[in-house]
């Protein structure tokens, strides 16, 4: 089952209680595609509510603190996410690296904390346009992989269980409508896969590498059919069932 494609909607800082109706519709729709793993990561205030509304899809957070509890005003721990029934957490999204100055070392510590709490983890990496234009994309992403992925015994166990995933999200493709060329995605996923194999050995084969950046119902089939692409991390097109379910359908073999 580790090879089931993984389609994750990242709602970012969007959605109110009214959006729970979309989550319910996504959950109902996902039941038609049993060969696809579908999940949503809503903002924290909706997480517990959304968890209660869905039965089929996974539910996750968009960030967590490195500590389990304590004096960290405004933060949320991985243990708290696990306690309200979250299945996973996204760490190291480029918007957090940008808005909150998150470093590779901090992202790695967050991922470790999440694994300790029993959550699956999606670690995000991706280059800026300037880095791509100057030929540094693969080097930048390799450094992010080396610095942001956890490397302790728990990480190796999680990798083997398919609970540790990487999302390749070129920063210039996020929210811009400018999707990366399939050839470039294939090349980067291969480079990431090689990097993961160097660290995790055979377990790397169980780790899903997702593509993210302007994925929608029109481009999903081509991206998801590309070698090495094991799923998608979707922003804008995950906010409604009408936009998100065609992406889930594109990931399905059609056998339901
Ligand atoms: P968009 O799909 O809106 O480009 O966002 C991608 C993303 O950042 C998902 O985490």
mmCIF file of C-alpha atoms and ligand atoms in Angstrom:
data_model
loop_
_atom_site.group_PDB
_atom_site.id
_atom_site.type_symbol
_atom_site.label_atom_id
_atom_site.label_comp_id
_atom_site.label_asym_id
_atom_site.label_seq_id
_atom_site.Cartn_x
_atom_site.Cartn_y
_atom_site.Cartn_z
ATOM 1 C CA UNK A 1 0.000 0.000 0.000
ATOM 2 C CA UNK A 2 2.994 2.310 0.362
ATOM 3 C CA UNK A 3 2.790 2.869 -3.365
ATOM 4 C CA UNK A 4 -0.684 4.373 -3.277
ATOM 5 C CA UNK A 5 -0.390 7.893 -4.636
ATOM 6 C CA UNK A 6 -0.682 10.527 -1.915
ATOM 7 C CA UNK A 7 -2.763 13.604 -2.689
ATOM 8 C CA UNK A 8 -2.582 16.186 0.074
ATOM 9 C CA UNK A 9 -4.459 19.464 0.199
ATOM 10 C CA UNK A 10 -2.704 22.263 2.085
ATOM 11 C CA UNK A 11 -5.336 24.862 2.906
ATOM 12 C CA UNK A 12 -2.671 27.276 4.197
ATOM 13 C CA UNK A 13 -4.340 30.239 6.016
ATOM 14 C CA UNK A 14 -7.669 29.721 4.277
ATOM 15 C CA UNK A 15 -11.031 28.390 5.346
ATOM 16 C CA UNK A 16 -13.651 29.015 7.986
ATOM 17 C CA UNK A 17 -16.214 26.674 9.508
ATOM 18 C CA UNK A 18 -18.227 27.032 6.293
ATOM 19 C CA UNK A 19 -15.355 25.266 4.504
ATOM 20 C CA UNK A 20 -16.051 22.103 6.490
ATOM 21 C CA UNK A 21 -18.777 21.397 3.921
ATOM 22 C CA UNK A 22 -16.026 21.206 1.288
ATOM 23 C CA UNK A 23 -14.040 18.831 3.494
ATOM 24 C CA UNK A 24 -17.103 16.607 3.824
ATOM 25 C CA UNK A 25 -17.591 16.628 0.048
ATOM 26 C CA UNK A 26 -13.905 15.821 -0.496
ATOM 27 C CA UNK A 27 -14.169 12.983 2.018
ATOM 28 C CA UNK A 28 -17.255 11.560 0.294
ATOM 29 C CA UNK A 29 -15.659 11.916 -3.134
ATOM 30 C CA UNK A 30 -12.412 10.289 -1.990
ATOM 31 C CA UNK A 31 -14.355 7.137 -1.119
ATOM 32 C CA UNK A 32 -14.646 6.492 -4.849
ATOM 33 C CA UNK A 33 -10.855 6.317 -5.232
ATOM 34 C CA UNK A 34 -9.684 3.663 -2.810
ATOM 35 C CA UNK A 35 -6.325 3.336 -4.567
ATOM 36 C CA UNK A 36 -5.422 6.922 -3.646
ATOM 37 C CA UNK A 37 -4.420 8.225 -0.211
ATOM 38 C CA UNK A 38 -6.145 11.593 0.231
ATOM 39 C CA UNK A 39 -5.516 14.054 3.035
ATOM 40 C CA UNK A 40 -6.193 17.654 4.032
ATOM 41 C CA UNK A 41 -4.103 20.001 6.161
ATOM 42 C CA UNK A 42 -6.435 22.782 7.336
ATOM 43 C CA UNK A 43 -5.402 25.694 9.547
ATOM 44 C CA UNK A 44 -5.145 24.804 13.248
ATOM 45 C CA UNK A 45 -8.547 26.231 14.326
ATOM 46 C CA UNK A 46 -10.327 23.903 11.901
ATOM 47 C CA UNK A 47 -8.259 20.786 12.496
ATOM 48 C CA UNK A 48 -10.244 19.222 15.315
ATOM 49 C CA UNK A 49 -13.564 20.128 13.712
ATOM 50 C CA UNK A 50 -12.507 18.738 10.351
ATOM 51 C CA UNK A 51 -11.268 15.552 11.990
ATOM 52 C CA UNK A 52 -14.771 14.974 13.348
ATOM 53 C CA UNK A 53 -16.346 15.497 9.921
ATOM 54 C CA UNK A 54 -14.365 13.025 7.832
ATOM 55 C CA UNK A 55 -13.986 9.261 7.819
ATOM 56 C CA UNK A 56 -11.882 8.384 4.775
ATOM 57 C CA UNK A 57 -9.260 11.049 4.312
ATOM 58 C CA UNK A 58 -6.221 11.778 6.466
ATOM 59 C CA UNK A 59 -5.967 15.010 8.428
ATOM 60 C CA UNK A 60 -2.783 16.885 9.240
ATOM 61 C CA UNK A 61 -1.260 20.081 10.547
ATOM 62 C CA UNK A 62 0.743 22.614 8.549
ATOM 63 C CA UNK A 63 3.471 23.069 11.169
ATOM 64 C CA UNK A 64 4.458 22.040 14.680
ATOM 65 C CA UNK A 65 6.848 23.155 17.400
ATOM 66 C CA UNK A 66 9.956 21.177 18.282
ATOM 67 C CA UNK A 67 8.899 20.825 21.943
ATOM 68 C CA UNK A 68 6.006 18.712 23.222
ATOM 69 C CA UNK A 69 4.705 21.479 25.532
ATOM 70 C CA UNK A 70 5.767 24.557 27.404
ATOM 71 C CA UNK A 71 6.133 28.322 27.288
ATOM 72 C CA UNK A 72 5.843 28.917 23.529
ATOM 73 C CA UNK A 73 2.963 31.345 23.049
ATOM 74 C CA UNK A 74 1.117 30.839 19.794
ATOM 75 C CA UNK A 75 2.770 27.551 18.941
ATOM 76 C CA UNK A 76 1.257 24.099 18.636
ATOM 77 C CA UNK A 77 3.115 20.877 19.402
ATOM 78 C CA UNK A 78 3.153 17.663 17.437
ATOM 79 C CA UNK A 79 1.834 15.917 20.552
ATOM 80 C CA UNK A 80 -1.197 18.240 20.506
ATOM 81 C CA UNK A 81 -1.817 17.479 16.855
ATOM 82 C CA UNK A 82 -1.639 13.764 17.565
ATOM 83 C CA UNK A 83 -3.947 14.207 20.551
ATOM 84 C CA UNK A 84 -6.749 15.682 18.428
ATOM 85 C CA UNK A 85 -6.413 12.899 15.887
ATOM 86 C CA UNK A 86 -4.082 14.329 13.257
ATOM 87 C CA UNK A 87 -2.302 11.735 11.151
ATOM 88 C CA UNK A 88 0.592 13.813 9.876
ATOM 89 C CA UNK A 89 2.167 17.241 9.745
ATOM 90 C CA UNK A 90 3.767 19.307 6.994
ATOM 91 C CA UNK A 91 7.087 20.896 8.009
ATOM 92 C CA UNK A 92 9.464 23.254 6.227
ATOM 93 C CA UNK A 93 6.995 24.729 3.765
ATOM 94 C CA UNK A 94 8.692 27.561 1.866
ATOM 95 C CA UNK A 95 6.098 30.000 3.214
ATOM 96 C CA UNK A 96 7.193 29.171 6.754
ATOM 97 C CA UNK A 97 10.867 29.289 5.788
ATOM 98 C CA UNK A 98 10.156 32.755 4.312
ATOM 99 C CA UNK A 99 7.654 34.191 6.819
ATOM 100 C CA UNK A 100 9.212 32.772 9.983
ATOM 101 C CA UNK A 101 12.866 32.413 9.019
ATOM 102 C CA UNK A 102 12.786 28.649 9.475
ATOM 103 C CA UNK A 103 16.154 27.018 8.874
ATOM 104 C CA UNK A 104 16.917 23.479 7.758
ATOM 105 C CA UNK A 105 18.017 22.623 11.311
ATOM 106 C CA UNK A 106 14.724 23.857 12.772
ATOM 107 C CA UNK A 107 12.715 21.963 10.164
ATOM 108 C CA UNK A 108 14.672 18.814 10.981
ATOM 109 C CA UNK A 109 13.953 19.234 14.700
ATOM 110 C CA UNK A 110 10.243 19.724 13.964
ATOM 111 C CA UNK A 111 10.196 16.578 11.850
ATOM 112 C CA UNK A 112 11.878 14.636 14.657
ATOM 113 C CA UNK A 113 9.333 15.910 17.193
ATOM 114 C CA UNK A 114 6.504 14.895 14.890
ATOM 115 C CA UNK A 115 7.861 11.368 14.496
ATOM 116 C CA UNK A 116 8.236 11.025 18.273
ATOM 117 C CA UNK A 117 4.527 11.876 18.531
ATOM 118 C CA UNK A 118 3.664 9.189 16.021
ATOM 119 C CA UNK A 119 2.717 11.534 13.196
ATOM 120 C CA UNK A 120 3.601 11.042 9.567
ATOM 121 C CA UNK A 121 5.732 13.875 8.205
ATOM 122 C CA UNK A 122 5.911 15.701 4.893
ATOM 123 C CA UNK A 123 9.144 17.706 4.619
ATOM 124 C CA UNK A 124 9.013 20.461 1.983
ATOM 125 C CA UNK A 125 11.952 21.521 -0.147
ATOM 126 C CA UNK A 126 12.303 23.637 -3.268
ATOM 127 C CA UNK A 127 14.421 26.269 -4.964
ATOM 128 C CA UNK A 128 13.639 29.897 -5.768
ATOM 129 C CA UNK A 129 13.501 31.193 -9.327
ATOM 130 C CA UNK A 130 16.849 32.946 -8.921
ATOM 131 C CA UNK A 131 18.410 29.675 -7.774
ATOM 132 C CA UNK A 132 16.939 27.817 -10.754
ATOM 133 C CA UNK A 133 18.000 30.518 -13.207
ATOM 134 C CA UNK A 134 21.567 30.346 -11.952
ATOM 135 C CA UNK A 135 21.723 26.568 -12.246
ATOM 136 C CA UNK A 136 21.698 25.913 -8.505
ATOM 137 C CA UNK A 137 18.318 24.185 -8.181
ATOM 138 C CA UNK A 138 19.603 20.652 -7.580
ATOM 139 C CA UNK A 139 22.350 21.773 -5.205
ATOM 140 C CA UNK A 140 19.925 23.891 -3.170
ATOM 141 C CA UNK A 141 17.389 21.082 -2.898
ATOM 142 C CA UNK A 142 20.113 18.535 -2.044
ATOM 143 C CA UNK A 143 21.283 20.767 0.792
ATOM 144 C CA UNK A 144 17.698 21.135 2.043
ATOM 145 C CA UNK A 145 17.243 17.360 1.960
ATOM 146 C CA UNK A 146 20.480 16.832 3.866
ATOM 147 C CA UNK A 147 19.656 19.499 6.443
ATOM 148 C CA UNK A 148 15.893 19.172 6.880
ATOM 149 C CA UNK A 149 15.239 15.425 6.872
ATOM 150 C CA UNK A 150 15.553 13.718 10.234
ATOM 151 C CA UNK A 151 18.309 11.131 10.444
ATOM 152 C CA UNK A 152 17.782 9.315 13.728
ATOM 153 C CA UNK A 153 16.569 5.745 14.299
ATOM 154 C CA UNK A 154 12.934 6.924 14.408
ATOM 155 C CA UNK A 155 13.374 8.522 10.993
ATOM 156 C CA UNK A 156 14.730 5.336 9.481
ATOM 157 C CA UNK A 157 11.820 3.366 10.969
ATOM 158 C CA UNK A 158 9.323 5.959 9.682
ATOM 159 C CA UNK A 159 10.917 5.891 6.240
ATOM 160 C CA UNK A 160 10.539 2.140 6.107
ATOM 161 C CA UNK A 161 6.870 2.453 7.060
ATOM 162 C CA UNK A 162 6.227 5.090 4.392
ATOM 163 C CA UNK A 163 5.509 7.705 7.079
ATOM 164 C CA UNK A 164 8.219 10.097 5.971
ATOM 165 C CA UNK A 165 7.589 11.934 2.702
ATOM 166 C CA UNK A 166 9.217 14.776 0.808
ATOM 167 C CA UNK A 167 7.351 17.453 -1.126
ATOM 168 C CA UNK A 168 9.295 19.124 -3.907
ATOM 169 C CA UNK A 169 7.741 22.543 -4.294
ATOM 170 C CA UNK A 170 9.668 24.980 -6.473
ATOM 171 C CA UNK A 171 9.001 28.329 -4.796
ATOM 172 C CA UNK A 172 8.328 30.055 -8.126
ATOM 173 C CA UNK A 173 5.571 27.555 -8.966
ATOM 174 C CA UNK A 174 3.602 28.059 -5.731
ATOM 175 C CA UNK A 175 0.410 30.020 -6.194
ATOM 176 C CA UNK A 176 1.627 31.457 -9.477
ATOM 177 C CA UNK A 177 -0.190 29.255 -11.972
ATOM 178 C CA UNK A 178 3.261 28.533 -13.348
ATOM 179 C CA UNK A 179 3.704 24.773 -13.077
ATOM 180 C CA UNK A 180 7.169 23.241 -13.435
ATOM 181 C CA UNK A 181 7.929 21.421 -16.689
ATOM 182 C CA UNK A 182 7.401 17.674 -16.334
ATOM 183 C CA UNK A 183 11.003 16.975 -17.442
ATOM 184 C CA UNK A 184 12.344 19.263 -14.732
ATOM 185 C CA UNK A 185 10.104 17.606 -12.137
ATOM 186 C CA UNK A 186 11.310 14.161 -13.206
ATOM 187 C CA UNK A 187 14.955 15.248 -12.996
ATOM 188 C CA UNK A 188 14.523 16.793 -9.560
ATOM 189 C CA UNK A 189 12.569 13.842 -8.183
ATOM 190 C CA UNK A 190 15.322 11.516 -9.408
ATOM 191 C CA UNK A 191 17.944 13.675 -7.715
ATOM 192 C CA UNK A 192 15.932 13.719 -4.475
ATOM 193 C CA UNK A 193 15.408 9.955 -4.688
ATOM 194 C CA UNK A 194 19.164 9.419 -5.019
ATOM 195 C CA UNK A 195 19.799 11.652 -2.030
ATOM 196 C CA UNK A 196 17.223 9.755 0.030
ATOM 197 C CA UNK A 197 18.715 6.410 -1.009
ATOM 198 C CA UNK A 198 22.147 7.594 0.151
ATOM 199 C CA UNK A 199 20.724 8.316 3.592
ATOM 200 C CA UNK A 200 17.962 5.758 4.044
ATOM 201 C CA UNK A 201 19.158 2.892 1.864
ATOM 202 C CA UNK A 202 16.432 0.478 0.810
ATOM 203 C CA UNK A 203 13.850 2.330 2.923
ATOM 204 C CA UNK A 204 14.065 5.236 0.465
ATOM 205 C CA UNK A 205 11.940 3.218 -1.927
ATOM 206 C CA UNK A 206 9.071 3.488 0.571
ATOM 207 C CA UNK A 207 9.315 7.270 0.805
ATOM 208 C CA UNK A 208 6.922 9.236 -1.322
ATOM 209 C CA UNK A 209 8.179 12.276 -3.168
ATOM 210 C CA UNK A 210 5.289 14.623 -3.927
ATOM 211 C CA UNK A 211 5.258 17.497 -6.377
ATOM 212 C CA UNK A 212 3.686 20.798 -5.354
ATOM 213 C CA UNK A 213 3.196 24.099 -7.149
ATOM 214 C CA UNK A 214 0.104 25.143 -9.134
ATOM 215 C CA UNK A 215 -1.211 21.585 -9.440
ATOM 216 C CA UNK A 216 -4.789 21.555 -10.744
ATOM 217 C CA UNK A 217 -7.285 19.250 -12.412
ATOM 218 C CA UNK A 218 -5.864 20.032 -15.850
ATOM 219 C CA UNK A 219 -2.172 19.383 -15.226
ATOM 220 C CA UNK A 220 -2.384 16.704 -12.519
ATOM 221 C CA UNK A 221 -2.562 13.673 -14.815
ATOM 222 C CA UNK A 222 0.671 14.553 -16.643
ATOM 223 C CA UNK A 223 2.529 15.348 -13.423
ATOM 224 C CA UNK A 224 1.304 12.271 -11.554
ATOM 225 C CA UNK A 225 2.185 9.969 -14.450
ATOM 226 C CA UNK A 226 5.777 11.211 -14.438
ATOM 227 C CA UNK A 227 8.407 8.770 -13.161
ATOM 228 C CA UNK A 228 9.241 9.365 -9.505
ATOM 229 C CA UNK A 229 6.151 11.469 -8.754
ATOM 230 C CA UNK A 230 4.254 9.642 -6.007
ATOM 231 C CA UNK A 231 1.673 12.297 -5.266
ATOM 232 C CA UNK A 232 0.921 15.986 -5.044
ATOM 233 C CA UNK A 233 0.817 18.700 -2.409
ATOM 234 C CA UNK A 234 -1.935 21.024 -3.555
ATOM 235 C CA UNK A 235 -2.670 24.543 -2.333
ATOM 236 C CA UNK A 236 -5.292 26.654 -4.081
ATOM 237 C CA UNK A 237 -6.956 23.762 -5.884
ATOM 238 C CA UNK A 238 -7.560 21.884 -2.634
ATOM 239 C CA UNK A 239 -10.000 24.419 -1.192
ATOM 240 C CA UNK A 240 -13.101 23.058 -2.897
ATOM 241 C CA UNK A 241 -14.260 19.563 -3.742
ATOM 242 C CA UNK A 242 -14.903 20.659 -7.326
ATOM 243 C CA UNK A 243 -11.264 21.648 -7.789
ATOM 244 C CA UNK A 244 -9.646 18.942 -5.649
ATOM 245 C CA UNK A 245 -11.479 15.765 -6.611
ATOM 246 C CA UNK A 246 -10.365 15.880 -10.282
ATOM 247 C CA UNK A 247 -6.780 15.772 -8.983
ATOM 248 C CA UNK A 248 -7.628 12.735 -6.862
ATOM 249 C CA UNK A 249 -9.277 11.154 -9.897
ATOM 250 C CA UNK A 250 -6.146 11.831 -11.959
ATOM 251 C CA UNK A 251 -4.089 9.931 -9.372
ATOM 252 C CA UNK A 252 -6.387 6.920 -9.495
ATOM 253 C CA UNK A 253 -5.879 3.990 -11.772
ATOM 254 C CA UNK A 254 -9.614 4.256 -12.396
ATOM 255 C CA UNK A 255 -10.375 0.972 -10.692
ATOM 256 C CA UNK A 256 -11.764 2.624 -7.573
HETATM 257 P P1 LIG B 1 -0.540 26.050 -4.978
HETATM 258 O O1 LIG B 1 -1.104 24.710 -5.372
HETATM 259 O O2 LIG B 1 -1.596 27.059 -4.601
HETATM 260 O O3 LIG B 1 0.453 26.545 -5.986
HETATM 261 O O4 LIG B 1 0.291 25.818 -3.613
HETATM 262 C C1 LIG B 1 1.208 24.776 -3.576
HETATM 263 C C2 LIG B 1 1.657 24.618 -2.175
HETATM 264 O O5 LIG B 1 2.397 25.438 -1.663
HETATM 265 C C3 LIG B 1 1.157 23.462 -1.421
HETATM 266 O O6 LIG B 1 1.823 23.325 -0.210
#
